[in-house]
């Protein structure tokens, strides 16, 4: 199916996003969204690069998401900031992050 890319799509009402992880599907792409401590909304690819478990099944630690499988932790930019049991974080350990706009009580 063809979609218009590089456009804004409605993810939900502002009131739907709080300090918990919410899975949203836009253009057949699973996205995990949540409201950060500063009040802005973050959006990341909802798939851990290690075992492909949905990050939305993990937990928030501050503004970071910890994967529920092995505990890899990703910041709101999608960069892996912690791998349990090792100090070296692979450069391939990241998830896609998405721009978010919140206007008129709608999150795009």
mmCIF file of N, CA, C and O in Angstrom:
data_model
loop_
_atom_site.group_PDB
_atom_site.id
_atom_site.type_symbol
_atom_site.label_atom_id
_atom_site.label_comp_id
_atom_site.label_asym_id
_atom_site.label_seq_id
_atom_site.Cartn_x
_atom_site.Cartn_y
_atom_site.Cartn_z
ATOM 1 N N UNK A 1 0.837 -1.172 0.000
ATOM 2 C CA UNK A 1 0.000 0.000 0.000
ATOM 3 C C UNK A 1 0.889 1.245 0.000
ATOM 4 O O UNK A 1 1.925 1.276 0.655
ATOM 5 N N UNK A 2 0.512 2.270 -0.712
ATOM 6 C CA UNK A 2 1.270 3.512 -0.781
ATOM 7 C C UNK A 2 0.717 4.532 0.208
ATOM 8 O O UNK A 2 -0.499 4.666 0.360
ATOM 9 N N UNK A 3 1.636 5.242 0.856
ATOM 10 C CA UNK A 3 1.265 6.278 1.810
ATOM 11 C C UNK A 3 2.034 7.554 1.492
ATOM 12 O O UNK A 3 3.131 7.510 0.951
ATOM 13 N N UNK A 4 1.463 8.661 1.886
ATOM 14 C CA UNK A 4 2.159 9.936 1.780
ATOM 15 C C UNK A 4 3.124 10.012 2.958
ATOM 16 O O UNK A 4 2.725 9.950 4.117
ATOM 17 N N UNK A 5 4.402 10.086 2.674
ATOM 18 C CA UNK A 5 5.428 10.173 3.710
ATOM 19 C C UNK A 5 5.766 11.636 3.956
ATOM 20 O O UNK A 5 5.375 12.518 3.204
ATOM 21 N N UNK A 6 6.517 11.888 5.006
ATOM 22 C CA UNK A 6 6.923 13.252 5.371
ATOM 23 C C UNK A 6 5.732 14.180 5.499
ATOM 24 O O UNK A 6 5.733 15.309 5.009
ATOM 25 N N UNK A 7 4.697 13.674 6.149
ATOM 26 C CA UNK A 7 3.500 14.455 6.431
ATOM 27 C C UNK A 7 3.131 14.224 7.895
ATOM 28 O O UNK A 7 3.611 13.279 8.521
ATOM 29 N N UNK A 8 2.292 15.074 8.437
ATOM 30 C CA UNK A 8 1.860 14.931 9.829
ATOM 31 C C UNK A 8 0.598 14.087 9.883
ATOM 32 O O UNK A 8 -0.340 14.318 9.128
ATOM 33 N N UNK A 9 0.560 13.129 10.788
ATOM 34 C CA UNK A 9 -0.606 12.268 10.996
ATOM 35 C C UNK A 9 -1.017 12.354 12.462
ATOM 36 O O UNK A 9 -0.170 12.423 13.351
ATOM 37 N N UNK A 10 -2.312 12.322 12.709
ATOM 38 C CA UNK A 10 -2.820 12.401 14.077
ATOM 39 C C UNK A 10 -2.491 11.112 14.814
ATOM 40 O O UNK A 10 -2.794 10.015 14.349
ATOM 41 N N UNK A 11 -1.867 11.267 15.996
ATOM 42 C CA UNK A 11 -1.561 10.114 16.850
ATOM 43 C C UNK A 11 -2.611 9.962 17.936
ATOM 44 O O UNK A 11 -2.843 8.863 18.421
ATOM 45 N N UNK A 12 -3.248 11.065 18.302
ATOM 46 C CA UNK A 12 -4.292 11.014 19.332
ATOM 47 C C UNK A 12 -4.498 12.367 19.972
ATOM 48 O O UNK A 12 -3.858 13.357 19.612
ATOM 49 N N UNK A 13 -5.414 12.396 20.927
ATOM 50 C CA UNK A 13 -5.673 13.607 21.701
ATOM 51 C C UNK A 13 -4.569 13.786 22.734
ATOM 52 O O UNK A 13 -4.008 12.809 23.239
ATOM 53 N N UNK A 14 -4.270 15.009 23.076
ATOM 54 C CA UNK A 14 -3.246 15.296 24.082
ATOM 55 C C UNK A 14 -3.513 14.564 25.388
ATOM 56 O O UNK A 14 -2.591 14.072 26.034
ATOM 57 N N UNK A 15 -4.768 14.469 25.768
ATOM 58 C CA UNK A 15 -5.142 13.822 27.033
ATOM 59 C C UNK A 15 -4.846 12.319 27.037
ATOM 60 O O UNK A 15 -4.818 11.697 28.101
ATOM 61 N N UNK A 16 -4.614 11.723 25.879
ATOM 62 C CA UNK A 16 -4.329 10.288 25.803
ATOM 63 C C UNK A 16 -2.881 9.960 26.149
ATOM 64 O O UNK A 16 -2.546 8.794 26.354
ATOM 65 N N UNK A 17 -2.018 10.959 26.208
ATOM 66 C CA UNK A 17 -0.600 10.731 26.443
ATOM 67 C C UNK A 17 -0.210 11.253 27.816
ATOM 68 O O UNK A 17 -0.341 12.440 28.097
ATOM 69 N N UNK A 18 0.233 10.328 28.652
ATOM 70 C CA UNK A 18 0.660 10.686 29.999
ATOM 71 C C UNK A 18 2.014 10.031 30.255
ATOM 72 O O UNK A 18 2.740 9.752 29.320
ATOM 73 N N UNK A 19 2.324 9.775 31.476
ATOM 74 C CA UNK A 19 3.610 9.186 31.822
ATOM 75 C C UNK A 19 3.651 7.680 31.672
ATOM 76 O O UNK A 19 4.455 7.016 32.312
ATOM 77 N N UNK A 20 2.801 7.129 30.816
ATOM 78 C CA UNK A 20 2.829 5.687 30.560
ATOM 79 C C UNK A 20 3.060 5.451 29.067
ATOM 80 O O UNK A 20 2.845 6.339 28.245
ATOM 81 N N UNK A 21 3.496 4.254 28.732
ATOM 82 C CA UNK A 21 3.796 3.906 27.341
ATOM 83 C C UNK A 21 2.513 3.574 26.597
ATOM 84 O O UNK A 21 1.696 2.802 27.079
ATOM 85 N N UNK A 22 2.349 4.168 25.421
ATOM 86 C CA UNK A 22 1.149 3.943 24.603
ATOM 87 C C UNK A 22 1.585 3.537 23.206
ATOM 88 O O UNK A 22 2.355 4.238 22.569
ATOM 89 N N UNK A 23 1.079 2.409 22.745
ATOM 90 C CA UNK A 23 1.381 1.937 21.388
ATOM 91 C C UNK A 23 0.394 2.569 20.414
ATOM 92 O O UNK A 23 -0.813 2.535 20.615
ATOM 93 N N UNK A 24 0.931 3.153 19.343
ATOM 94 C CA UNK A 24 0.134 3.781 18.294
ATOM 95 C C UNK A 24 0.629 3.227 16.963
ATOM 96 O O UNK A 24 1.834 3.037 16.788
ATOM 97 N N UNK A 25 -0.279 2.943 16.046
ATOM 98 C CA UNK A 25 0.122 2.467 14.725
ATOM 99 C C UNK A 25 -0.243 3.538 13.700
ATOM 100 O O UNK A 25 -1.404 3.927 13.584
ATOM 101 N N UNK A 26 0.778 4.032 12.991
ATOM 102 C CA UNK A 26 0.596 5.041 11.952
ATOM 103 C C UNK A 26 1.301 4.543 10.703
ATOM 104 O O UNK A 26 2.475 4.177 10.761
ATOM 105 N N UNK A 27 0.594 4.514 9.590
ATOM 106 C CA UNK A 27 1.147 4.028 8.322
ATOM 107 C C UNK A 27 1.746 2.624 8.475
ATOM 108 O O UNK A 27 2.821 2.324 7.972
ATOM 109 N N UNK A 28 1.030 1.791 9.198
ATOM 110 C CA UNK A 28 1.433 0.399 9.450
ATOM 111 C C UNK A 28 2.737 0.277 10.219
ATOM 112 O O UNK A 28 3.352 -0.775 10.255
ATOM 113 N N UNK A 29 3.162 1.362 10.862
ATOM 114 C CA UNK A 29 4.381 1.376 11.665
ATOM 115 C C UNK A 29 3.997 1.504 13.137
ATOM 116 O O UNK A 29 3.313 2.458 13.515
ATOM 117 N N UNK A 30 4.422 0.543 13.963
ATOM 118 C CA UNK A 30 4.143 0.599 15.398
ATOM 119 C C UNK A 30 5.083 1.616 16.050
ATOM 120 O O UNK A 30 6.296 1.591 15.841
ATOM 121 N N UNK A 31 4.502 2.496 16.840
ATOM 122 C CA UNK A 31 5.228 3.571 17.513
ATOM 123 C C UNK A 31 4.844 3.546 18.986
ATOM 124 O O UNK A 31 3.681 3.348 19.317
ATOM 125 N N UNK A 32 5.819 3.732 19.866
ATOM 126 C CA UNK A 32 5.532 3.882 21.285
ATOM 127 C C UNK A 32 5.649 5.365 21.614
ATOM 128 O O UNK A 32 6.616 6.022 21.228
ATOM 129 N N UNK A 33 4.631 5.887 22.302
ATOM 130 C CA UNK A 33 4.595 7.309 22.628
ATOM 131 C C UNK A 33 4.339 7.475 24.113
ATOM 132 O O UNK A 33 3.656 6.656 24.731
ATOM 133 N N UNK A 34 4.876 8.561 24.667
ATOM 134 C CA UNK A 34 4.682 8.850 26.082
ATOM 135 C C UNK A 34 5.015 10.310 26.347
ATOM 136 O O UNK A 34 5.702 10.949 25.567
ATOM 137 N N UNK A 35 4.500 10.810 27.457
ATOM 138 C CA UNK A 35 4.785 12.195 27.838
ATOM 139 C C UNK A 35 5.995 12.202 28.770
ATOM 140 O O UNK A 35 6.029 11.476 29.749
ATOM 141 N N UNK A 36 6.969 13.025 28.430
ATOM 142 C CA UNK A 36 8.194 13.123 29.216
ATOM 143 C C UNK A 36 7.978 14.036 30.428
ATOM 144 O O UNK A 36 6.950 14.711 30.536
ATOM 145 N N UNK A 37 8.959 14.058 31.309
ATOM 146 C CA UNK A 37 8.876 14.866 32.531
ATOM 147 C C UNK A 37 8.709 16.356 32.231
ATOM 148 O O UNK A 37 8.062 17.076 32.990
ATOM 149 N N UNK A 38 9.251 16.830 31.101
ATOM 150 C CA UNK A 38 9.123 18.254 30.757
ATOM 151 C C UNK A 38 7.773 18.591 30.115
ATOM 152 O O UNK A 38 7.523 19.728 29.744
ATOM 153 N N UNK A 39 6.910 17.584 29.938
ATOM 154 C CA UNK A 39 5.574 17.807 29.387
ATOM 155 C C UNK A 39 5.450 17.547 27.898
ATOM 156 O O UNK A 39 4.344 17.475 27.372
ATOM 157 N N UNK A 40 6.569 17.405 27.198
ATOM 158 C CA UNK A 40 6.503 17.123 25.762
ATOM 159 C C UNK A 40 6.277 15.628 25.529
ATOM 160 O O UNK A 40 6.474 14.806 26.425
ATOM 161 N N UNK A 41 5.862 15.296 24.321
ATOM 162 C CA UNK A 41 5.582 13.903 23.975
ATOM 163 C C UNK A 41 6.739 13.356 23.136
ATOM 164 O O UNK A 41 7.215 14.012 22.224
ATOM 165 N N UNK A 42 7.167 12.139 23.462
ATOM 166 C CA UNK A 42 8.223 11.449 22.710
ATOM 167 C C UNK A 42 7.599 10.329 21.899
ATOM 168 O O UNK A 42 6.582 9.745 22.291
ATOM 169 N N UNK A 43 8.199 10.022 20.755
ATOM 170 C CA UNK A 43 7.717 8.945 19.880
ATOM 171 C C UNK A 43 8.912 8.165 19.341
ATOM 172 O O UNK A 43 9.809 8.748 18.733
ATOM 173 N N UNK A 44 8.908 6.859 19.589
ATOM 174 C CA UNK A 44 9.981 5.977 19.143
ATOM 175 C C UNK A 44 9.407 4.767 18.421
ATOM 176 O O UNK A 44 8.263 4.386 18.663
ATOM 177 N N UNK A 45 10.223 4.175 17.592
ATOM 178 C CA UNK A 45 9.882 2.900 16.966
ATOM 179 C C UNK A 45 9.591 1.899 18.087
ATOM 180 O O UNK A 45 10.354 1.786 19.041
ATOM 181 N N UNK A 46 8.486 1.179 17.978
ATOM 182 C CA UNK A 46 8.069 0.272 19.045
ATOM 183 C C UNK A 46 8.632 -1.129 18.825
ATOM 184 O O UNK A 46 7.893 -2.107 18.727
ATOM 185 N N UNK A 47 9.970 -1.214 18.757
ATOM 186 C CA UNK A 47 10.599 -2.506 18.521
ATOM 187 C C UNK A 47 12.052 -2.449 18.986
ATOM 188 O O UNK A 47 12.857 -1.699 18.439
ATOM 189 N N UNK A 48 12.373 -3.226 20.002
ATOM 190 C CA UNK A 48 13.746 -3.300 20.481
ATOM 191 C C UNK A 48 14.601 -3.957 19.403
ATOM 192 O O UNK A 48 14.208 -4.979 18.840
ATOM 193 N N UNK A 49 15.776 -3.398 19.090
ATOM 194 C CA UNK A 49 16.596 -3.982 18.031
ATOM 195 C C UNK A 49 17.226 -5.326 18.414
ATOM 196 O O UNK A 49 17.682 -6.063 17.550
ATOM 197 N N UNK A 50 17.203 -5.676 19.689
ATOM 198 C CA UNK A 50 17.845 -6.922 20.123
ATOM 199 C C UNK A 50 16.995 -8.146 19.804
ATOM 200 O O UNK A 50 17.400 -9.013 19.053
ATOM 201 N N UNK A 51 15.794 -8.231 20.352
ATOM 202 C CA UNK A 51 14.922 -9.392 20.126
ATOM 203 C C UNK A 51 13.569 -9.010 19.541
ATOM 204 O O UNK A 51 12.643 -9.802 19.536
ATOM 205 N N UNK A 52 13.454 -7.762 19.084
ATOM 206 C CA UNK A 52 12.265 -7.254 18.400
ATOM 207 C C UNK A 52 11.011 -7.227 19.276
ATOM 208 O O UNK A 52 9.904 -7.143 18.762
ATOM 209 N N UNK A 53 11.180 -7.267 20.589
ATOM 210 C CA UNK A 53 10.048 -7.140 21.494
ATOM 211 C C UNK A 53 9.535 -5.702 21.457
ATOM 212 O O UNK A 53 10.335 -4.758 21.378
ATOM 213 N N UNK A 54 8.214 -5.493 21.510
ATOM 214 C CA UNK A 54 7.698 -4.114 21.535
ATOM 215 C C UNK A 54 8.177 -3.368 22.779
ATOM 216 O O UNK A 54 8.035 -3.863 23.900
ATOM 217 N N UNK A 55 8.749 -2.198 22.577
ATOM 218 C CA UNK A 55 9.177 -1.379 23.710
ATOM 219 C C UNK A 55 7.989 -0.929 24.549
ATOM 220 O O UNK A 55 8.140 -0.658 25.738
ATOM 221 N N UNK A 56 6.816 -0.872 23.948
ATOM 222 C CA UNK A 56 5.613 -0.483 24.686
ATOM 223 C C UNK A 56 5.268 -1.496 25.783
ATOM 224 O O UNK A 56 4.481 -1.203 26.672
ATOM 225 N N UNK A 57 5.868 -2.689 25.727
ATOM 226 C CA UNK A 57 5.669 -3.702 26.767
ATOM 227 C C UNK A 57 6.717 -3.573 27.873
ATOM 228 O O UNK A 57 6.704 -4.336 28.830
ATOM 229 N N UNK A 58 7.636 -2.608 27.719
ATOM 230 C CA UNK A 58 8.669 -2.383 28.723
ATOM 231 C C UNK A 58 8.187 -1.417 29.787
ATOM 232 O O UNK A 58 6.991 -1.337 30.074
ATOM 233 N N UNK A 59 9.127 -0.659 30.363
ATOM 234 C CA UNK A 59 8.726 0.309 31.390
ATOM 235 C C UNK A 59 9.542 1.587 31.259
ATOM 236 O O UNK A 59 10.657 1.584 30.733
ATOM 237 N N UNK A 60 8.948 2.657 31.738
ATOM 238 C CA UNK A 60 9.623 3.955 31.744
ATOM 239 C C UNK A 60 10.492 4.090 32.979
ATOM 240 O O UNK A 60 10.065 3.746 34.086
ATOM 241 N N UNK A 61 11.700 4.574 32.775
ATOM 242 C CA UNK A 61 12.598 4.913 33.869
ATOM 243 C C UNK A 61 13.002 6.357 33.606
ATOM 244 O O UNK A 61 13.831 6.627 32.737
ATOM 245 N N UNK A 62 12.352 7.271 34.283
ATOM 246 C CA UNK A 62 12.517 8.692 33.959
ATOM 247 C C UNK A 62 11.938 8.925 32.583
ATOM 248 O O UNK A 62 10.784 8.604 32.324
ATOM 249 N N UNK A 63 12.743 9.462 31.667
ATOM 250 C CA UNK A 63 12.303 9.672 30.284
ATOM 251 C C UNK A 63 12.808 8.582 29.344
ATOM 252 O O UNK A 63 12.669 8.689 28.136
ATOM 253 N N UNK A 64 13.415 7.533 29.887
ATOM 254 C CA UNK A 64 13.968 6.439 29.091
ATOM 255 C C UNK A 64 13.051 5.220 29.143
ATOM 256 O O UNK A 64 12.336 5.013 30.123
ATOM 257 N N UNK A 65 13.098 4.404 28.090
ATOM 258 C CA UNK A 65 12.315 3.169 28.046
ATOM 259 C C UNK A 65 13.254 1.984 28.217
ATOM 260 O O UNK A 65 14.237 1.851 27.494
ATOM 261 N N UNK A 66 12.907 1.115 29.163
ATOM 262 C CA UNK A 66 13.658 -0.108 29.367
ATOM 263 C C UNK A 66 12.887 -1.262 28.737
ATOM 264 O O UNK A 66 11.717 -1.489 29.045
ATOM 265 N N UNK A 67 13.527 -1.982 27.830
ATOM 266 C CA UNK A 67 12.914 -3.127 27.174
ATOM 267 C C UNK A 67 12.618 -4.205 28.211
ATOM 268 O O UNK A 67 13.441 -4.479 29.091
ATOM 269 N N UNK A 68 11.484 -4.845 28.084
ATOM 270 C CA UNK A 68 11.070 -5.869 29.028
ATOM 271 C C UNK A 68 11.764 -7.201 28.849
ATOM 272 O O UNK A 68 11.608 -8.091 29.673
ATOM 273 N N UNK A 69 12.539 -7.372 27.802
ATOM 274 C CA UNK A 69 13.180 -8.659 27.550
ATOM 275 C C UNK A 69 14.538 -8.772 28.240
ATOM 276 O O UNK A 69 14.704 -9.548 29.162
ATOM 277 N N UNK A 70 15.509 -7.991 27.807
ATOM 278 C CA UNK A 70 16.830 -8.040 28.421
ATOM 279 C C UNK A 70 17.188 -6.746 29.143
ATOM 280 O O UNK A 70 18.296 -6.620 29.652
ATOM 281 N N UNK A 71 16.319 -5.773 29.123
ATOM 282 C CA UNK A 71 16.572 -4.552 29.877
ATOM 283 C C UNK A 71 17.379 -3.482 29.168
ATOM 284 O O UNK A 71 17.824 -2.526 29.811
ATOM 285 N N UNK A 72 17.577 -3.622 27.848
ATOM 286 C CA UNK A 72 18.238 -2.528 27.136
ATOM 287 C C UNK A 72 17.403 -1.274 27.329
ATOM 288 O O UNK A 72 16.176 -1.327 27.287
ATOM 289 N N UNK A 73 18.069 -0.150 27.544
ATOM 290 C CA UNK A 73 17.366 1.093 27.836
ATOM 291 C C UNK A 73 17.671 2.127 26.759
ATOM 292 O O UNK A 73 18.829 2.322 26.390
ATOM 293 N N UNK A 74 16.607 2.797 26.281
ATOM 294 C CA UNK A 74 16.721 3.767 25.188
ATOM 295 C C UNK A 74 16.224 5.129 25.659
ATOM 296 O O UNK A 74 15.194 5.228 26.319
ATOM 297 N N UNK A 75 16.966 6.182 25.283
ATOM 298 C CA UNK A 75 16.515 7.529 25.637
ATOM 299 C C UNK A 75 15.463 8.001 24.631
ATOM 300 O O UNK A 75 15.150 7.301 23.668
ATOM 301 N N UNK A 76 14.931 9.183 24.843
ATOM 302 C CA UNK A 76 13.830 9.669 24.000
ATOM 303 C C UNK A 76 14.281 10.046 22.590
ATOM 304 O O UNK A 76 13.445 10.295 21.727
ATOM 305 N N UNK A 77 15.595 10.041 22.334
ATOM 306 C CA UNK A 77 16.094 10.239 20.971
ATOM 307 C C UNK A 77 16.283 8.902 20.249
ATOM 308 O O UNK A 77 16.663 8.871 19.088
ATOM 309 N N UNK A 78 16.082 7.795 20.958
ATOM 310 C CA UNK A 78 16.209 6.472 20.359
ATOM 311 C C UNK A 78 17.558 5.812 20.565
ATOM 312 O O UNK A 78 17.781 4.681 20.139
ATOM 313 N N UNK A 79 18.474 6.492 21.232
ATOM 314 C CA UNK A 79 19.818 5.952 21.464
ATOM 315 C C UNK A 79 19.814 5.025 22.676
ATOM 316 O O UNK A 79 19.234 5.343 23.712
ATOM 317 N N UNK A 80 20.493 3.881 22.540
ATOM 318 C CA UNK A 80 20.639 2.967 23.670
ATOM 319 C C UNK A 80 21.600 3.594 24.670
ATOM 320 O O UNK A 80 22.709 3.995 24.318
ATOM 321 N N UNK A 81 21.167 3.686 25.925
ATOM 322 C CA UNK A 81 21.994 4.303 26.960
ATOM 323 C C UNK A 81 22.441 3.300 28.021
ATOM 324 O O UNK A 81 23.262 3.617 28.873
ATOM 325 N N UNK A 82 21.899 2.063 27.956
ATOM 326 C CA UNK A 82 22.291 1.043 28.933
ATOM 327 C C UNK A 82 22.028 -0.346 28.376
ATOM 328 O O UNK A 82 20.969 -0.601 27.805
ATOM 329 N N UNK A 83 23.022 -1.220 28.537
ATOM 330 C CA UNK A 83 22.880 -2.638 28.226
ATOM 331 C C UNK A 83 23.284 -3.387 29.496
ATOM 332 O O UNK A 83 24.447 -3.280 29.915
ATOM 333 N N UNK A 84 22.358 -4.098 30.131
ATOM 334 C CA UNK A 84 22.696 -4.793 31.378
ATOM 335 C C UNK A 84 23.862 -5.762 31.190
ATOM 336 O O UNK A 84 23.926 -6.489 30.198
ATOM 337 N N UNK A 85 24.796 -5.731 32.132
ATOM 338 C CA UNK A 85 25.897 -6.671 32.130
ATOM 339 C C UNK A 85 27.076 -6.292 31.248
ATOM 340 O O UNK A 85 28.026 -7.060 31.141
ATOM 341 N N UNK A 86 27.018 -5.145 30.597
ATOM 342 C CA UNK A 86 28.166 -4.739 29.787
ATOM 343 C C UNK A 86 28.290 -3.229 29.750
ATOM 344 O O UNK A 86 27.305 -2.502 29.847
ATOM 345 N N UNK A 87 29.530 -2.777 29.632
ATOM 346 C CA UNK A 87 29.818 -1.339 29.561
ATOM 347 C C UNK A 87 29.812 -0.825 28.132
ATOM 348 O O UNK A 87 29.544 0.341 27.887
ATOM 349 N N UNK A 88 30.105 -1.710 27.194
ATOM 350 C CA UNK A 88 30.167 -1.339 25.781
ATOM 351 C C UNK A 88 28.766 -1.369 25.174
ATOM 352 O O UNK A 88 28.103 -2.408 25.184
ATOM 353 N N UNK A 89 28.324 -0.240 24.640
ATOM 354 C CA UNK A 89 27.014 -0.170 23.984
ATOM 355 C C UNK A 89 27.243 -0.188 22.479
ATOM 356 O O UNK A 89 27.894 0.706 21.935
ATOM 357 N N UNK A 90 26.726 -1.207 21.783
ATOM 358 C CA UNK A 90 26.928 -1.296 20.331
ATOM 359 C C UNK A 90 26.328 -0.093 19.606
ATOM 360 O O UNK A 90 25.255 0.396 19.973
ATOM 361 N N UNK A 91 27.018 0.385 18.579
ATOM 362 C CA UNK A 91 26.505 1.527 17.812
ATOM 363 C C UNK A 91 25.225 1.174 17.069
ATOM 364 O O UNK A 91 24.453 2.055 16.712
ATOM 365 N N UNK A 92 24.984 -0.111 16.856
ATOM 366 C CA UNK A 92 23.767 -0.545 16.164
ATOM 367 C C UNK A 92 22.566 -0.614 17.104
ATOM 368 O O UNK A 92 21.460 -0.915 16.665
ATOM 369 N N UNK A 93 22.773 -0.331 18.376
ATOM 370 C CA UNK A 93 21.689 -0.397 19.358
ATOM 371 C C UNK A 93 20.969 0.944 19.430
ATOM 372 O O UNK A 93 21.296 1.809 20.238
ATOM 373 N N UNK A 94 20.008 1.117 18.557
ATOM 374 C CA UNK A 94 19.194 2.330 18.556
ATOM 375 C C UNK A 94 17.834 2.011 17.934
ATOM 376 O O UNK A 94 17.678 0.989 17.269
ATOM 377 N N UNK A 95 16.876 2.863 18.169
ATOM 378 C CA UNK A 95 15.579 2.772 17.513
ATOM 379 C C UNK A 95 15.281 4.115 16.862
ATOM 380 O O UNK A 95 15.830 5.139 17.254
ATOM 381 N N UNK A 96 14.422 4.082 15.885
ATOM 382 C CA UNK A 96 14.036 5.304 15.170
ATOM 383 C C UNK A 96 13.238 6.211 16.111
ATOM 384 O O UNK A 96 12.416 5.725 16.885
ATOM 385 N N UNK A 97 13.510 7.494 16.071
ATOM 386 C CA UNK A 97 12.656 8.429 16.799
ATOM 387 C C UNK A 97 11.920 9.309 15.797
ATOM 388 O O UNK A 97 12.356 9.483 14.663
ATOM 389 N N UNK A 98 10.774 9.810 16.198
ATOM 390 C CA UNK A 98 9.915 10.578 15.308
ATOM 391 C C UNK A 98 9.646 11.962 15.878
ATOM 392 O O UNK A 98 9.520 12.123 17.098
ATOM 393 N N UNK A 99 9.532 12.932 15.000
ATOM 394 C CA UNK A 99 9.161 14.286 15.412
ATOM 395 C C UNK A 99 7.713 14.275 15.881
ATOM 396 O O UNK A 99 6.881 13.557 15.332
ATOM 397 N N UNK A 100 7.429 15.066 16.894
ATOM 398 C CA UNK A 100 6.082 15.156 17.451
ATOM 399 C C UNK A 100 5.690 16.618 17.515
ATOM 400 O O UNK A 100 6.496 17.480 17.874
ATOM 401 N N UNK A 101 4.445 16.904 17.170
ATOM 402 C CA UNK A 101 3.895 18.251 17.276
ATOM 403 C C UNK A 101 2.591 18.149 18.056
ATOM 404 O O UNK A 101 1.767 17.281 17.783
ATOM 405 N N UNK A 102 2.414 19.035 19.028
ATOM 406 C CA UNK A 102 1.188 19.051 19.808
ATOM 407 C C UNK A 102 0.546 20.422 19.652
ATOM 408 O O UNK A 102 1.150 21.438 20.002
ATOM 409 N N UNK A 103 -0.652 20.430 19.083
ATOM 410 C CA UNK A 103 -1.327 21.698 18.805
ATOM 411 C C UNK A 103 -2.827 21.499 18.912
ATOM 412 O O UNK A 103 -3.359 20.495 18.427
ATOM 413 N N UNK A 104 -3.517 22.455 19.533
ATOM 414 C CA UNK A 104 -4.980 22.413 19.673
ATOM 415 C C UNK A 104 -5.448 21.117 20.321
ATOM 416 O O UNK A 104 -6.446 20.516 19.905
ATOM 417 N N UNK A 105 -4.699 20.644 21.334
ATOM 418 C CA UNK A 105 -5.011 19.417 22.071
ATOM 419 C C UNK A 105 -4.955 18.154 21.220
ATOM 420 O O UNK A 105 -5.575 17.150 21.546
ATOM 421 N N UNK A 106 -4.206 18.204 20.124
ATOM 422 C CA UNK A 106 -4.014 17.036 19.248
ATOM 423 C C UNK A 106 -2.518 16.790 19.130
ATOM 424 O O UNK A 106 -1.730 17.718 18.996
ATOM 425 N N UNK A 107 -2.133 15.521 19.166
ATOM 426 C CA UNK A 107 -0.727 15.141 19.010
ATOM 427 C C UNK A 107 -0.552 14.573 17.599
ATOM 428 O O UNK A 107 -1.273 13.654 17.195
ATOM 429 N N UNK A 108 0.373 15.147 16.860
ATOM 430 C CA UNK A 108 0.682 14.710 15.491
ATOM 431 C C UNK A 108 2.050 14.058 15.478
ATOM 432 O O UNK A 108 2.949 14.480 16.167
#
